[in-house]
Amino acid sequence: MTRFARMLITLAALLAAATPLADPAAAQDRARTKEVVVAFAAEPRTLLPDTIVDWTTNNMVEHMYDRLVDRDPKSFKPSPMLATGWKIVNDTTWEFALRQGVKFHNGEPFNAQSVKTTMDYIKDPANKTHYLPRWSQVKEVQIVNDYTVRFITEKPWPGLIDRIAGSDFLPMPPKALKEQGVQALAAKPIGTGAFRFVQWVRDEKLVVERNPDYWQTPAEASRVTFRFIPEFSARLAALLAGEVDIMKDVPPQNVEMLQQSGKARLRATVSSRINYLALVNLKPGPMQDLRVRKAIHHAINVDELIQQVLKGRATKMCGPLSPINVDYSSKPQCIKYDPAQAQALLKEAGVDPTKLQLTLDTPSGRYPLDKDVSLAIAAQLQRIGIKTNVVVNEWGTHLDKIKNRTTGDMFFLGWGPALDAQNTIDQLFSASQTYSSYGNNKALDAKIAQAVVIVDPRKRLEAWAELQQMVHDEVPWVFLWQQHDLYGVANWIEWSPRADEKIWMYEAKLAR
Amino acid sequence: MKGFVGRHGRGVLGLTFAALVLVAAVAAPLLVAHDPGQTDFAAGLKPPGTPGHPLGTDQLGRDLLARVLYGARVALFIGVCCVLLTALVGGLLGLLAGFFEGWTGAVLMRIADVQLSFPFILLALTINAIVGLGLRNIIVSLSVAGWVVYARVVRGEVLSVKERDFVHAAHALGLGRARLLFRHVLPNVAPSIVIVASLQFAQFIVAEAAISFLGFGVQPPTPAWGSMLSESRDYLYVAWWLAAFPGAALALTALGINLVGDWLRDVLDPRFRV
Amino acid sequence: MRAYLLSRLGQTLLVVFLSLTAVFFLVRLGGDPVLLFLPMDIQAKDLNEFRQRLGFNDPLAVQYGRFIGHALRGDFGESLRYKNDALQLVLSRLPATLALAVAALGLTFCVAVPVGVLSAVRPGSLVDFLGMTGAVLGQAVPGFWLGLMMIYLFSVRLGWLPTGGMGSPLHFVMPCVVLASFYAARMARLTRSSVLDTLNEEFVLTARAKGLAERIVIGKHTLKNSAIPIVTLAGLDTGQLLGGAVITETIFAWPGLGRLTVQALLNRDFPVVLAAVFVFSVTYTLINFAVDLLYGWLDPRTRRRA
């Protein structure tokens, strides 16, 4: 290297060593004025609610719009928000009681008309919302009186409450919608939420301010700025420099450094999002034999993966549903790490592990350490002699391959938020579903079709429990884990992350 | 002595660096004890100086020294393949366009224009989005994005060489077009091709880093400096060696080859315009 | 003059048209666009319905015809990913990118040209050696590595500069330095070789023989004549900067066109990709035109060409 360059480097190193971490003046100012900055990797795709299914978008939109029904962050059961109560009136009718005294940001009252207008908006094909297929079973919304609505469905849909308890239904202001139209509402959002829209500078930041007329106690934060920083290390740098206060997805290896930084610390929660290794039986190959699938599962040491690759930041699962899923049953037993059993099963199936050549498709950077986990899995399979070729795909290609059934024998994927059985089991274990890896099991298909229409809650739970056992016994996946969501949170903010991945600054408590 | 240093100093320095890289690439298996793809989960992110791992390990416990040395192979492979492909295709097309002006030349130059109006990285990315990830596909996309430079340069040179007296003379003597092209024009254009090749070599190696940054890196377990740099981003603050050593290797290689290219230009054709 | 302008206009339209056509068919080879912007729990029939409604099930020729028809009216459709007009989205990013490009080019010129001239005037000296090695280093160090190192040093440890985004002149510093390190390096080397060539020309020897001061020899006689390749490169670089500063824009969270285009490519957001290609080709040909005009001023010998 040139002398000049070396001189520069020495100078820079001396400078860096001699100065402490940057002075958090900016953060101190913001602590006084109670302004919070949250860093996201991307900007929202729209500010219209009920339009685009996207975690980033919904997180920001839900600061300005409320859910009709929320999910309790601890028990994950549906909890009141804009609706105060609900019940099933008859097989095809759900009735909701609405909260009184709630106003939209423009002064409009929230009532039954808002709910009806919102459903009309979703079901209008001209609006091209992604939520239309999710609400296809709803025929219409009936107004009983100002604060009571009924959802009429085509067929019995006891799962409606799970569907509605989340981002899938955020009431919109009917008067504003009618008078100004959709585009105006997209440019200037009007909801009932804890924060009001201030400004959106595309690809840079979104600013919202406290709503003093919120139907609950107004938020502590006076202003929230969402900054969009695509590069992970730049986000972390911003957190360490005191420019942002909250960021998601800190890699496990960076946790210690974060805790020692003196500026921010780790806040972790067990997520409802699950990761799994799909063993594809939808095309001819070794995975079509149940014994081979079992053998592969026995050959993989999930605990070692969690300990060594994820540094303990994942919670092992033993079946298709995680314990925080409301329909979870603890009956299915964990399939133990047992290489001897794996060898025995393979021998029984007439397969020689040293002659086996498998392909594992994985995305990169989509789920925590997905590529590294896949490489580790390949290394573990090598221990019993199986050669695995890991193919790293760009995300779009990965989805393409799964949908077209052109992946290898195995693929790595995640699914979430996975808070109820229907949206997990129904989606992933029959051949007709888009991203399924397993199917053509008639008994399973029949049982699923039966379970989704059971109205009685106790019988439903029993049916799903039976299904979990059935799925578990078929070993369609190597059951891996629930992700841990690792957030970096500035020291002056008291905020606990939620398992459903909703980042809501209303819940942030600020240090004095 | 000062004259020698000034004229040839850079070349010597460049050749030294290039030689180092070559030795690393060829002798890699002899120089390291570990296999570059050998994972060891318990030994992840160990710093340089750990016994058995002079440069440290990455997050999966793979030895960094091994990966850097084997990475030299990949770097040189990328450089050589891309340069050969682009020089052959671009050089040939430029030769034809310059020699047979008129329609061929015009069409070729319009295609070049269209391609030049795209930023290089977007073009490479579009191609990778179609053909996929992996070493072979990176070479494909870099070559497709890079042939235009040769075509332009060679065409320009051919146009000027064509006007020179000895070409006119040979033509007057009744030499066939093909013979004229390959025996008289080509040898005079060859120096430019060589010079551009040497400069592009380093560019291609650095471009691999850019493509990996955008997510289209080589497939594991192939160690490539660009991909290693890209992966090191997540561990920048906890494992600086993952970025430092591949980065230094990359810079050193590109530096060496560029210096050699500069020196070649000074020696072969001091009137050459970049 | 009019014939010249018309011919340039014709060439511009041709290049733009060819670019759009090439990209139109190229991106479709990348895969199904509908998959990427719809949620993962979508059913196959709903997927198909979306595809149908967006016109992706029609034969390619029909889709192409429809696209050209709309494009002629300036309508590139709505972005698949965002609910916004594609062309508007692209144009809204242009100012940020232009600002960065201009600033980076400015820095490039201020650094590269003096270094190149100095190196050419004293070839073989220490100044030449350092300057050119520095230039080569600038091209050898990957931009994102440099950028991330700078963020760590100047933002996290020293707190002098913001980590990213736009907003104040301070925000320009690091992105410009990272961009300029590459382009300045190239330009320095080019300046050196171009000035070297000119210095060997006869009219310079004449000027020296006349006894003119070295400063005038270089300043008045050499620079203008060596400027042509420099201007060419600057023109090319501006085009590259508009869409090629992807890495810099990503690292510094700069709301620019390069980043938008790459994301649109990865997300298979065809309308945005095509709108961006349109903007690139138009800009590129406009810059070429400006460069050619500049040629005429710099070297009257080229003015005769039409």
XYZ file of C-alpha atoms in Angstrom, chain B residues 76-238:
163
model
C -8.390 -14.514 -10.968
C -10.872 -16.858 -12.564
C -13.487 -14.137 -12.781
C -10.957 -11.668 -14.142
C -9.559 -13.982 -16.768
C -12.905 -15.297 -17.974
C -14.556 -11.910 -18.172
C -11.595 -10.345 -19.911
C -11.307 -13.155 -22.432
C -15.009 -13.105 -23.201
C -15.317 -9.361 -23.526
C -12.083 -8.945 -25.461
C -13.007 -11.664 -27.915
C -16.573 -10.585 -28.466
C -16.106 -6.855 -28.106
C -12.821 -6.832 -29.950
C -14.182 -8.823 -32.840
C -17.327 -6.766 -33.132
C -15.356 -3.539 -32.900
C -12.983 -4.776 -35.567
C -15.851 -5.561 -37.890
C -17.673 -2.338 -37.155
C -14.588 -0.267 -37.786
C -13.448 -2.086 -40.867
C -16.723 -2.556 -42.658
C -18.282 0.810 -41.913
C -21.724 1.541 -43.241
C -24.645 -0.530 -42.015
C -22.755 -3.025 -39.839
C -20.924 -0.287 -38.092
C -23.972 1.860 -37.575
C -26.159 -0.915 -36.190
C -23.444 -2.096 -33.868
C -22.835 1.368 -32.529
C -26.526 1.958 -31.939
C -26.731 -1.248 -29.923
C -23.697 -0.084 -28.001
C -25.401 3.244 -27.404
C -28.516 1.588 -26.078
C -26.481 -0.535 -23.743
C -24.325 2.373 -22.635
C -27.395 4.355 -21.675
C -27.929 1.884 -18.834
C -25.843 2.211 -15.749
C -23.467 -0.731 -15.711
C -24.656 -2.139 -12.440
C -28.313 -2.130 -13.443
C -27.540 -4.034 -16.589
C -25.549 -6.653 -14.730
C -28.327 -6.901 -12.177
C -31.041 -7.371 -14.792
C -29.102 -10.221 -16.317
C -28.517 -11.861 -12.959
C -32.185 -11.491 -12.122
C -32.865 -13.644 -15.151
C -30.083 -16.185 -15.053
C -29.701 -16.430 -11.291
C -26.910 -16.417 -8.769
C -23.605 -18.187 -8.885
C -20.081 -17.760 -10.181
C -20.857 -18.683 -13.757
C -23.782 -16.294 -13.909
C -21.755 -13.438 -12.503
C -19.204 -13.951 -15.256
C -22.013 -13.955 -17.801
C -23.596 -10.751 -16.564
C -20.300 -8.885 -16.175
C -19.227 -9.917 -19.644
C -22.482 -8.908 -21.258
C -22.335 -5.565 -19.514
C -18.683 -5.022 -20.329
C -18.116 -5.842 -24.003
C -19.199 -2.422 -25.164
C -16.019 -0.716 -24.022
C -13.888 -2.931 -26.242
C -16.135 -2.504 -29.214
C -15.962 1.257 -28.950
C -12.229 1.460 -28.388
C -11.321 -1.064 -31.039
C -13.617 0.516 -33.566
C -12.011 3.880 -32.951
C -8.553 2.440 -33.358
C -9.482 0.543 -36.496
C -10.941 3.670 -38.016
C -7.682 5.518 -37.536
C -5.407 2.634 -38.500
C -7.405 2.117 -41.671
C -6.348 5.520 -42.897
C -2.673 4.841 -42.494
C -0.409 4.624 -45.487
C 0.660 1.021 -45.188
C -2.956 -0.122 -45.230
C -3.676 1.883 -48.335
C -0.584 0.431 -49.898
C -1.550 -3.127 -49.085
C -5.021 -2.494 -50.422
C -3.595 -1.041 -53.612
C -1.469 -4.155 -53.991
C -4.724 -6.104 -54.203
C -4.771 -7.827 -50.818
C -8.096 -9.415 -49.900
C -10.258 -7.809 -47.209
C -9.875 -10.654 -44.753
C -6.112 -10.718 -45.106
C -5.999 -6.973 -44.739
C -8.091 -7.124 -41.630
C -6.322 -9.875 -39.814
C -2.753 -9.509 -40.929
C -2.380 -5.783 -41.118
C -5.012 -4.017 -39.102
C -5.392 -6.386 -36.170
C -1.740 -6.438 -35.123
C -1.794 -2.658 -34.882
C -4.946 -2.636 -32.840
C -3.773 -5.416 -30.542
C -1.914 -3.154 -28.107
C -5.106 -1.238 -27.324
C -6.961 -4.446 -26.657
C -4.243 -5.611 -24.299
C -4.185 -2.324 -22.447
C -7.935 -2.114 -22.026
C -7.933 -5.760 -20.953
C -5.466 -5.117 -18.180
C -7.498 -2.193 -16.909
C -10.785 -4.056 -17.131
C -9.389 -7.065 -15.290
C -9.313 -5.231 -12.028
C -12.675 -3.619 -12.735
C -14.330 -6.983 -13.080
C -12.947 -8.247 -9.817
C -14.204 -5.166 -8.001
C -17.542 -5.389 -9.802
C -18.075 -8.838 -8.325
C -18.117 -7.155 -4.943
C -20.846 -4.825 -6.119
C -22.987 -7.636 -7.464
C -22.584 -9.589 -4.233
C -23.572 -6.520 -2.279
C -26.868 -6.487 -4.145
C -27.505 -10.102 -3.280
C -26.354 -11.963 -6.359
C -23.172 -13.386 -5.003
C -21.569 -16.728 -5.639
C -23.097 -19.871 -4.200
C -21.657 -21.345 -1.062
C -19.194 -22.824 -0.409
C -17.224 -20.962 -3.100
C -15.168 -18.264 -1.401
C -15.149 -14.993 -3.303
C -13.784 -11.783 -1.835
C -16.761 -9.747 -2.917
C -19.236 -12.122 -1.301
C -17.126 -12.275 1.830
C -17.143 -8.497 2.008
C -20.861 -8.435 1.488
C -21.487 -10.968 4.243
C -19.173 -9.109 6.595
C -21.582 -6.180 6.729
C -23.665 -7.803 9.436
C -20.621 -8.291 11.633
C -18.808 -5.045 10.944
C -18.883 -3.907 14.539
C -18.093 -7.212 16.169
